[in-house]
Each structure stands twice: as structure tokens, then as C-alpha cells.
mmCIF file of C-alpha atoms in Angstrom:
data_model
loop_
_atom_site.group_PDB
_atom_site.id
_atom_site.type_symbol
_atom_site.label_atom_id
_atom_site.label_comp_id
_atom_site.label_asym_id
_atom_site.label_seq_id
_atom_site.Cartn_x
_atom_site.Cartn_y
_atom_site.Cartn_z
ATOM 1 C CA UNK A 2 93.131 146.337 78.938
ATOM 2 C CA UNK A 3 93.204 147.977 75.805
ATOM 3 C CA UNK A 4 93.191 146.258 72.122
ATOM 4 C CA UNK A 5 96.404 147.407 70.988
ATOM 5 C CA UNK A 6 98.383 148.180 67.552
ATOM 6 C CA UNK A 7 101.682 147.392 66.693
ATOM 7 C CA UNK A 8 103.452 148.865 63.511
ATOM 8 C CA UNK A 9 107.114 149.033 62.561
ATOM 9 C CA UNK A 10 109.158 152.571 62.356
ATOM 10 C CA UNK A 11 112.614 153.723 61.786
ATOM 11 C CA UNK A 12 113.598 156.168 63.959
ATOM 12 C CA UNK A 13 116.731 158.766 62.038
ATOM 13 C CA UNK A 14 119.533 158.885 64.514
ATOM 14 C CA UNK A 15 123.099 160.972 64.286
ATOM 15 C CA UNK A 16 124.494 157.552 63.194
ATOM 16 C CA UNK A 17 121.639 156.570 60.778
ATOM 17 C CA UNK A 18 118.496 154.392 60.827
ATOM 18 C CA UNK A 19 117.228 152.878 63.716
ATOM 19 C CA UNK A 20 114.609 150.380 63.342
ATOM 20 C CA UNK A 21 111.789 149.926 66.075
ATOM 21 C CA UNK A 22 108.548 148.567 67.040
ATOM 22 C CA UNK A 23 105.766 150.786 68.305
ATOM 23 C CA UNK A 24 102.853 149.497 70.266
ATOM 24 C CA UNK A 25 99.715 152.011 71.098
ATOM 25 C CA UNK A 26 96.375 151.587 72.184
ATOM 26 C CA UNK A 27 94.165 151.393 69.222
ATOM 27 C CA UNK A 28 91.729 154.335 69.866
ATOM 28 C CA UNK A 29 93.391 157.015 68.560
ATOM 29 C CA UNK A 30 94.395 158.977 71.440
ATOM 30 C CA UNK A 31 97.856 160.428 72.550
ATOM 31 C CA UNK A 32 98.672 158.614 75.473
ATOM 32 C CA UNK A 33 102.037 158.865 77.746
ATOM 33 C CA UNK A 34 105.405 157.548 76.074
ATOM 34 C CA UNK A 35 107.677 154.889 77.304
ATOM 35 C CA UNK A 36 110.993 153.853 75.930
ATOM 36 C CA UNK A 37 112.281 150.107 76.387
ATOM 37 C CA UNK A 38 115.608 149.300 76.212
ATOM 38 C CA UNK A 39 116.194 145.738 75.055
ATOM 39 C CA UNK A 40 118.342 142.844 76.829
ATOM 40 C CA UNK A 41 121.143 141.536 75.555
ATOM 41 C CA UNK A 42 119.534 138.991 73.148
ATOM 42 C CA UNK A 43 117.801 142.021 71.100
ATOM 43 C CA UNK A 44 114.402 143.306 69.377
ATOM 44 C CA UNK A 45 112.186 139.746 68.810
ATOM 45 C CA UNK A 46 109.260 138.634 69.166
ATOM 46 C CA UNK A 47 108.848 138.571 72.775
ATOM 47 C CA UNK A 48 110.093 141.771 73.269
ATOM 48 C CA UNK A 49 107.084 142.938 70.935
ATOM 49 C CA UNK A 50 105.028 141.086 73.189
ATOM 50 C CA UNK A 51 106.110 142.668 76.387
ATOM 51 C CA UNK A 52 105.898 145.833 74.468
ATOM 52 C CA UNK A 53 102.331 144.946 73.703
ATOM 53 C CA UNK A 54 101.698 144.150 77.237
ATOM 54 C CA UNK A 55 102.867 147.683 78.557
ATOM 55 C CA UNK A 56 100.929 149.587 75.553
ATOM 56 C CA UNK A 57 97.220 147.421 76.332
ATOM 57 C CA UNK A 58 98.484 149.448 79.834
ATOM 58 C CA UNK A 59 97.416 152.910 78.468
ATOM 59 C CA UNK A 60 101.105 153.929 76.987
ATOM 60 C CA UNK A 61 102.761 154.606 73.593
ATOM 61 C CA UNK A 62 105.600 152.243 73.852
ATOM 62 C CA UNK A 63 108.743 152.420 71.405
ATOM 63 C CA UNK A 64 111.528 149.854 71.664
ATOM 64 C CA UNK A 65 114.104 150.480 68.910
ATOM 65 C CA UNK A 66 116.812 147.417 67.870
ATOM 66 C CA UNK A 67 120.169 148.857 69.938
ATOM 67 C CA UNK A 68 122.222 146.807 67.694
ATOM 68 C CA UNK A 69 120.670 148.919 64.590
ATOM 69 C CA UNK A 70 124.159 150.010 63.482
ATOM 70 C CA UNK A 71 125.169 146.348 62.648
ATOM 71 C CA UNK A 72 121.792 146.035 60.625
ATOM 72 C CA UNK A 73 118.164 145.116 60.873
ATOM 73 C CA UNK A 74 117.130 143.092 63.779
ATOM 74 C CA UNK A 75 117.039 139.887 63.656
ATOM 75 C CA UNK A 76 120.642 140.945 64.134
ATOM 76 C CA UNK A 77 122.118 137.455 64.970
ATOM 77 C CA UNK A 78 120.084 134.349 64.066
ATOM 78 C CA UNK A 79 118.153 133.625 67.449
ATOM 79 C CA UNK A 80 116.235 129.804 68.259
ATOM 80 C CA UNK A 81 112.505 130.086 69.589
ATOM 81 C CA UNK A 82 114.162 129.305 72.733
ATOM 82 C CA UNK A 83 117.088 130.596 73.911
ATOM 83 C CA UNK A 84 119.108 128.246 76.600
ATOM 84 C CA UNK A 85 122.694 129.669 76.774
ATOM 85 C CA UNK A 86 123.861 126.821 78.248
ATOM 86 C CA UNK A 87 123.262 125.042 74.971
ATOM 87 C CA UNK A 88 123.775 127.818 72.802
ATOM 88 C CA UNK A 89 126.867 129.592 74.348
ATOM 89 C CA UNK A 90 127.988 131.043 71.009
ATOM 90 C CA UNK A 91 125.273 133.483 71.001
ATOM 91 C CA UNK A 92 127.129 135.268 73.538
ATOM 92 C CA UNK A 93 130.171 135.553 71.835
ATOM 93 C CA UNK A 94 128.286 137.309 69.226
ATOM 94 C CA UNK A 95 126.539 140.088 71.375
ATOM 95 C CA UNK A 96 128.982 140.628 73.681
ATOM 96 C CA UNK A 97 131.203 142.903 71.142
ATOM 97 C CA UNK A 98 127.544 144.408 70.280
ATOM 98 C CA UNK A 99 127.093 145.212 73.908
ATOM 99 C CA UNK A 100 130.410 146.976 74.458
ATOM 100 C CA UNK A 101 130.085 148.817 71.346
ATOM 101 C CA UNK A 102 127.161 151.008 73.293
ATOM 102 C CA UNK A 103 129.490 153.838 75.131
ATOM 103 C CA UNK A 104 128.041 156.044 76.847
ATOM 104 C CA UNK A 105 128.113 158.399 73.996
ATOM 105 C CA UNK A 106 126.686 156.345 71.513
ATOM 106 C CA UNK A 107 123.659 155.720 74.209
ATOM 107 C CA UNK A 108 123.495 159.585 74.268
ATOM 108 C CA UNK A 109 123.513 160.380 71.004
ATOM 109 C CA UNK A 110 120.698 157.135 70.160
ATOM 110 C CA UNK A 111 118.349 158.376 73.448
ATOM 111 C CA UNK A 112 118.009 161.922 72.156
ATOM 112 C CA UNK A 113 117.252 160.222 68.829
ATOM 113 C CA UNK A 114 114.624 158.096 70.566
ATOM 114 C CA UNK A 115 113.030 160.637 72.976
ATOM 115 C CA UNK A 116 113.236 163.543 70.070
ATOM 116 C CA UNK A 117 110.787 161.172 68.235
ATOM 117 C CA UNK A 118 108.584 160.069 70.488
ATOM 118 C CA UNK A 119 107.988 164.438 71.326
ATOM 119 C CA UNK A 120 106.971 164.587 67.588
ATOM 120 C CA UNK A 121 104.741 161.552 67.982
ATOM 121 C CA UNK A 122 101.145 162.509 67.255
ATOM 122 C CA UNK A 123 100.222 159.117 69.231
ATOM 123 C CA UNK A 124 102.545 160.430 72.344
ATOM 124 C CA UNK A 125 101.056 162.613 75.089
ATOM 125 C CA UNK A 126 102.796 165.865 76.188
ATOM 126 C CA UNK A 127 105.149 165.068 79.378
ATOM 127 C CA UNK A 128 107.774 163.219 80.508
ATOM 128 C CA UNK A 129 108.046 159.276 79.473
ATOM 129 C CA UNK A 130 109.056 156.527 81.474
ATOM 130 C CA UNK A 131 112.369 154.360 80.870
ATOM 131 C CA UNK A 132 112.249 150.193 81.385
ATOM 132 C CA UNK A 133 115.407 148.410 80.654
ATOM 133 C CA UNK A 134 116.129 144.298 80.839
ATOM 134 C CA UNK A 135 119.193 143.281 81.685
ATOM 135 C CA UNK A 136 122.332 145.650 79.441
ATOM 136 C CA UNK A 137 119.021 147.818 79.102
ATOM 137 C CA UNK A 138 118.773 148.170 82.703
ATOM 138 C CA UNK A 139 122.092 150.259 83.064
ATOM 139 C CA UNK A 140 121.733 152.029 80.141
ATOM 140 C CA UNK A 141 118.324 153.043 81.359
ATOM 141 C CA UNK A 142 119.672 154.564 84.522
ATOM 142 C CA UNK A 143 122.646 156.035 81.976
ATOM 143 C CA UNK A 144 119.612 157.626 80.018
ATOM 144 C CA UNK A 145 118.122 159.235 83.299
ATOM 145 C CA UNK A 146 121.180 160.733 83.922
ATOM 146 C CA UNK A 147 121.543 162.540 80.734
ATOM 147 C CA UNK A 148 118.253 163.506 80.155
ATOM 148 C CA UNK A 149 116.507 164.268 83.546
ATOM 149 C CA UNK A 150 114.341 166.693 82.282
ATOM 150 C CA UNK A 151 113.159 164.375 79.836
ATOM 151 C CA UNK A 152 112.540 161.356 81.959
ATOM 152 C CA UNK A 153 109.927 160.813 85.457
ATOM 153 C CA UNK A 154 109.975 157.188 85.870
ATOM 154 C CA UNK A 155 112.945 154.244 85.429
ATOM 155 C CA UNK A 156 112.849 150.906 85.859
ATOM 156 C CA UNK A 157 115.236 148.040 85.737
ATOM 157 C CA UNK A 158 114.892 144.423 85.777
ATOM 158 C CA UNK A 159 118.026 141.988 86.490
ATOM 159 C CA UNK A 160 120.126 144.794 85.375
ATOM 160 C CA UNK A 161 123.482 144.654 85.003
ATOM 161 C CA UNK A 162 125.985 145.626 85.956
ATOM 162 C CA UNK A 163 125.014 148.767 87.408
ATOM 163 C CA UNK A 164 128.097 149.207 89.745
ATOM 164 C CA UNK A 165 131.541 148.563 88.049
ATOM 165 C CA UNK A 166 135.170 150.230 88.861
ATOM 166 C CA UNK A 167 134.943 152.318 85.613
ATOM 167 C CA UNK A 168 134.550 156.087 85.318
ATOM 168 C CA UNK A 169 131.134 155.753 83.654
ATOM 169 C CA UNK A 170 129.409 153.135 85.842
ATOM 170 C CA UNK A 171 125.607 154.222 86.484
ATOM 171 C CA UNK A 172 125.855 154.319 90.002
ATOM 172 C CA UNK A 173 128.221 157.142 89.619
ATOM 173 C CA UNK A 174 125.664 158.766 87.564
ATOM 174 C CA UNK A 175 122.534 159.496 89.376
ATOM 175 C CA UNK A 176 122.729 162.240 90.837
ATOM 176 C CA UNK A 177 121.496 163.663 87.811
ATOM 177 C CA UNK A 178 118.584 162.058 87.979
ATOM 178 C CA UNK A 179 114.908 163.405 88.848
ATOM 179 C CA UNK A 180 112.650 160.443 88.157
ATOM 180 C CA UNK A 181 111.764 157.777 90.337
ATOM 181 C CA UNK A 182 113.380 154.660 90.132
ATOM 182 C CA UNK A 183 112.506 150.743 91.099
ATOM 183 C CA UNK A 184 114.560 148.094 90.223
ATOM 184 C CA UNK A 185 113.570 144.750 90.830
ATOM 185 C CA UNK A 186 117.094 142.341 90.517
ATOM 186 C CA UNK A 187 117.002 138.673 90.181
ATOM 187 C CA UNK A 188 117.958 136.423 93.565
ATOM 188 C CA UNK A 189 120.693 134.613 91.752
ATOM 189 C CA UNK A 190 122.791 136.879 89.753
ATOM 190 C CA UNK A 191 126.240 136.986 89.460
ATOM 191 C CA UNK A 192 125.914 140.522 87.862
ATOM 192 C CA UNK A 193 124.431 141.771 90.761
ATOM 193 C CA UNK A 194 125.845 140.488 93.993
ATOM 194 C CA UNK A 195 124.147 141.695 97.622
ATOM 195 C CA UNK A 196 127.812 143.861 97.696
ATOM 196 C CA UNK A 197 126.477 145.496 94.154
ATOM 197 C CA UNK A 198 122.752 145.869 95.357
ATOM 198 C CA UNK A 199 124.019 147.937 98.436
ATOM 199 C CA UNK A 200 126.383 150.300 96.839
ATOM 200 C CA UNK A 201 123.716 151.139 94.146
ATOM 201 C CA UNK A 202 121.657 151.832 96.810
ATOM 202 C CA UNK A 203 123.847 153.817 98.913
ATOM 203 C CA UNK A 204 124.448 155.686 95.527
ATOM 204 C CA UNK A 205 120.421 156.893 95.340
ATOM 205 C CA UNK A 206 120.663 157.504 98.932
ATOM 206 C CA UNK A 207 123.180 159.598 98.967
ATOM 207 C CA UNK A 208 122.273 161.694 95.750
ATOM 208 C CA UNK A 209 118.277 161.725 97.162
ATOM 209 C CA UNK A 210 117.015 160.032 94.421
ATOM 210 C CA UNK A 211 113.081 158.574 94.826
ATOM 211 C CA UNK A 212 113.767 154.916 94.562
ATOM 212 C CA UNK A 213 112.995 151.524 95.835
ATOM 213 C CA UNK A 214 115.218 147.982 94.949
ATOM 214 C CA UNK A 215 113.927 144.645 95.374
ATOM 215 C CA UNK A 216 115.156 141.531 95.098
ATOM 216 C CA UNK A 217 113.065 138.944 93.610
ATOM 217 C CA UNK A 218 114.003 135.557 95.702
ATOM 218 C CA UNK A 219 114.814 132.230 93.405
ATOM 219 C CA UNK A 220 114.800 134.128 90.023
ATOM 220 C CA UNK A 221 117.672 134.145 87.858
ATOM 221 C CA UNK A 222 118.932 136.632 85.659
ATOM 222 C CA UNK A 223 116.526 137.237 82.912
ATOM 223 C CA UNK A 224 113.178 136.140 84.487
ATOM 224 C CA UNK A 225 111.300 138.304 82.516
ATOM 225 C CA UNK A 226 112.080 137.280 79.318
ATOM 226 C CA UNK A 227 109.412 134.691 78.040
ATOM 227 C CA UNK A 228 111.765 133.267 75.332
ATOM 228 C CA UNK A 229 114.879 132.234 77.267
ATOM 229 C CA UNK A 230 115.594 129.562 80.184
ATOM 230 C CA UNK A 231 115.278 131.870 82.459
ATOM 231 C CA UNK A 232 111.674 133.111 82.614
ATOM 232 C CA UNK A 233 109.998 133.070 85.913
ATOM 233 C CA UNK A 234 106.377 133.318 85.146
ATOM 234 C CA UNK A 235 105.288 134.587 88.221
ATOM 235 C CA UNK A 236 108.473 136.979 88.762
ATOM 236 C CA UNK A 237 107.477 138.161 84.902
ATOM 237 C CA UNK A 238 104.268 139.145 86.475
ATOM 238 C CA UNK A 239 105.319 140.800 89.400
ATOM 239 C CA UNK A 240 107.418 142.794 87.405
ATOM 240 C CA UNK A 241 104.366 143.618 85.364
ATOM 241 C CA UNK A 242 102.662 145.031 88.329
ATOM 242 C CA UNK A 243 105.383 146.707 89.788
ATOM 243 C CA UNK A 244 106.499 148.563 86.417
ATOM 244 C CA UNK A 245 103.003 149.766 85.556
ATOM 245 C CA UNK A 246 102.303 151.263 89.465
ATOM 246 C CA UNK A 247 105.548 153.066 88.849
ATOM 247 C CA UNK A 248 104.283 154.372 85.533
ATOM 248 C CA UNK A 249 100.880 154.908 87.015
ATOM 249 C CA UNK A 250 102.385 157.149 89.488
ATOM 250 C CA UNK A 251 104.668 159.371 87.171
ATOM 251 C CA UNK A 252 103.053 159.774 83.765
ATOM 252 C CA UNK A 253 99.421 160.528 84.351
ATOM 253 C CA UNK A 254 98.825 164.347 85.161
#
């Protein structure tokens, strides 16, 4: 893999300032973009990490702080390790942060985001790829939607929740969507019940969408994430595999 460097950017959006890590390989080259759309908990240190771990991949990888409108990230104050069970009030602080991101602030922030990875001297000409973590897994497939010329490749890891009874739920969505999709959801997850899994499905069926869902036995929600409870190191890894093959596929010409 390749050494990589990370820097820190701030991305102008219609709303303001958005501020983001990049991660590159550290040879100079353009290479293919990718966009990563944090979890819930928000841009940290093992988010940079996992960027880190996609970039050393061959890809110019920009994850931007979601929750930029409520300031810098750190946005909340976040322990090394983060056990919700123990620390339930961090919830009640991202939760309003979460529903704050409509489907037309997610519009308005993704153009933002792809517009400057186009401009990037260290991004290749193409299409980039999409990976979201748990809210960023719907509002990756959102992001498809909107901007399927702009996107090849989406993937989504204990995402959630991508069905709902609302007028803007992502499975109502893709049908606008050209890339190819894999989402890989967690075994026990209440966000995404075997009911859920099937209608999302029957969704990409239906609209002909290039796609393939898994579901990752044992693993709770979050088994990527390094930091948190939840991490299931060798889930983490098969979503490493998994996620670059996808990329591998769509954004090398």
C-alpha cells in the first residue's frame, strides 16, 4: 500500500465552511476521488484512520465534518472509547444533529463536496465513489440519487435506516441511481430488520440497479468503527475488502 498524506481543508458550501480531512497517496499523482460520509459519532480520529486506510488504497479520499454548521469538529466532546451504553447522553446530543441533515441540506453540502473534489489537482478525472457508516449510509444512497452522473460506486455499512414510511426514505430514491451499490448490514441491528433488508432490496430490483447486500452474521451496528463498542475486527476487515473490490471495479478506466 501506498505511504499516504493527510492534511486538513475547508471545503466553501451554500451554508458556509465545511471543515474536512483529505487523505492522498503521497506521490503526487491524481488518483480517483471518494467521498465518506461519517457515522453518527462524527469526523475523529478513527475516521481519519479509515480514511487513511482507503487513500494507502490508490484514492483521494475527502471526509468533511457533517455537523460543520454547529462548528468545528470535535463537535461534541467524544471519550477515546465510545460505549453508549455508558455514555447514553452522547446520543441525545447528535440525534438533533442528525435530523437537522434534510434531504436538502445533504444536496446542497454533496454538490459542495463533489464540486471540490472536480477542482482537486490531487483528484483524477471521472466519477468518485460514495462510502457511508451508519446515518452516512442513507445519505450516501440519498447522494446517488441526486447526483448519478456524478457518482459509479456506493457503499454502505450498518446503514440506517434506509427504508422508513416517509416521503424521502432512500429506498424510494434509487431509481435514480447509476452506480453500483453493496451494502454490507450488521447481523444484529434494530435499524435494519430482515423485513428492512428485503424491501431495500426489492427497491434495487425493481429500479435495475447493479447491487449486492450482505449481511454480516454476529456483528452489531457499527462494526466498523475502531473507536466504539461495537467494532468487529474481522467484520472491519471484510468490509475493507469488499469496499475497495467495489471501488476497484468502478473508478479505474
Amino acid at each position: 500500500m501506498a505511504a499516504v498524506r493527510g492534511s486538513s481543508v475547508d471545503v466553501r458550501t451554500p451554508d458556509g465552511v465545511a471543515d474536512a480531512y483529505v487523505a492522498c497517496p503521497d506521490d503526487g499523482a491524481a488518483h480517483p476521488g471518494v467521498l465518506v460520509i461519517q457515522d453518527g459519532f462524527g469526523l475523529r480520529p478513527s475516521l481519519r484512520s479509515l480514511a487513511d486506510r482507503i487513500a494507502a488504497h490508490g484514492y483521494t479520499v475527502l471526509m468533511p465534518n457533517a455537523y460543520y454548521r454547529h462548528g468545528r469538529a470535535p463537535v461534541i466532546e467524544l471519550p477515546d472509547f465510545i460505549d453508549p451504553a455508558e455514555r447514553p447522553e452522547i446520543f441525545q446530543q447528535v440525534f438533533p444533529m442528525i435530523r437537522e441533515l434534510t434531504p436538502e441540506l445533504l444536496r446542497s453540502d454533496t454538490g459542495a463536496y463533489l464540486e471540490w473534489l472536480a477542482m482537486s489537482p490531487r483528484v483524477a478525472e471521472g466519477k468518485v465513489g460514495l462510502t457511508g457508516y451508519c446515518m452516512g449510509a442513507r445519505l450516501a444512497v440519498l447522494a446517488a440519487a441526486m447526483f448519478p452522473d456524478r457518482v459509479a460506486a456506493v457503499a454502505g455499512f450498518h446503514g440506517g435506516p434506509l427504508v422508513t414510511d416517509g416521503p424521502d426514505s432512500p429506498h424510494l430514491t434509487v431509481g435514480n441511481i447509476t452506480a453500483e451499490l453493496y451494502f454490507a448490514h450488521a447481523g444484529e441491528d434494530q435499524h435494519m430488520t430482515p423485513e428492512h433488508i428485503a424491501q431495500f432490496d426489492k427497491a434495487l430490483d425493481a429500479a435495475g440497479v447493479r447491487h449486492r447486500t450482505e449481511v454480516y452474521a454476529g456483528a452489531q451496528h457499527g462494526y466498523t468503527q475502531a473507536d466504539t463498542s461495537a467494532y468487529d475486527a474481522e467484520a472491519a476487515e471484510r468490509h475493507y475488502r469488499e469496499l475497495l473490490a467495489l471501488f476497484d471495479r468502478n473508478l479505474h478506466r
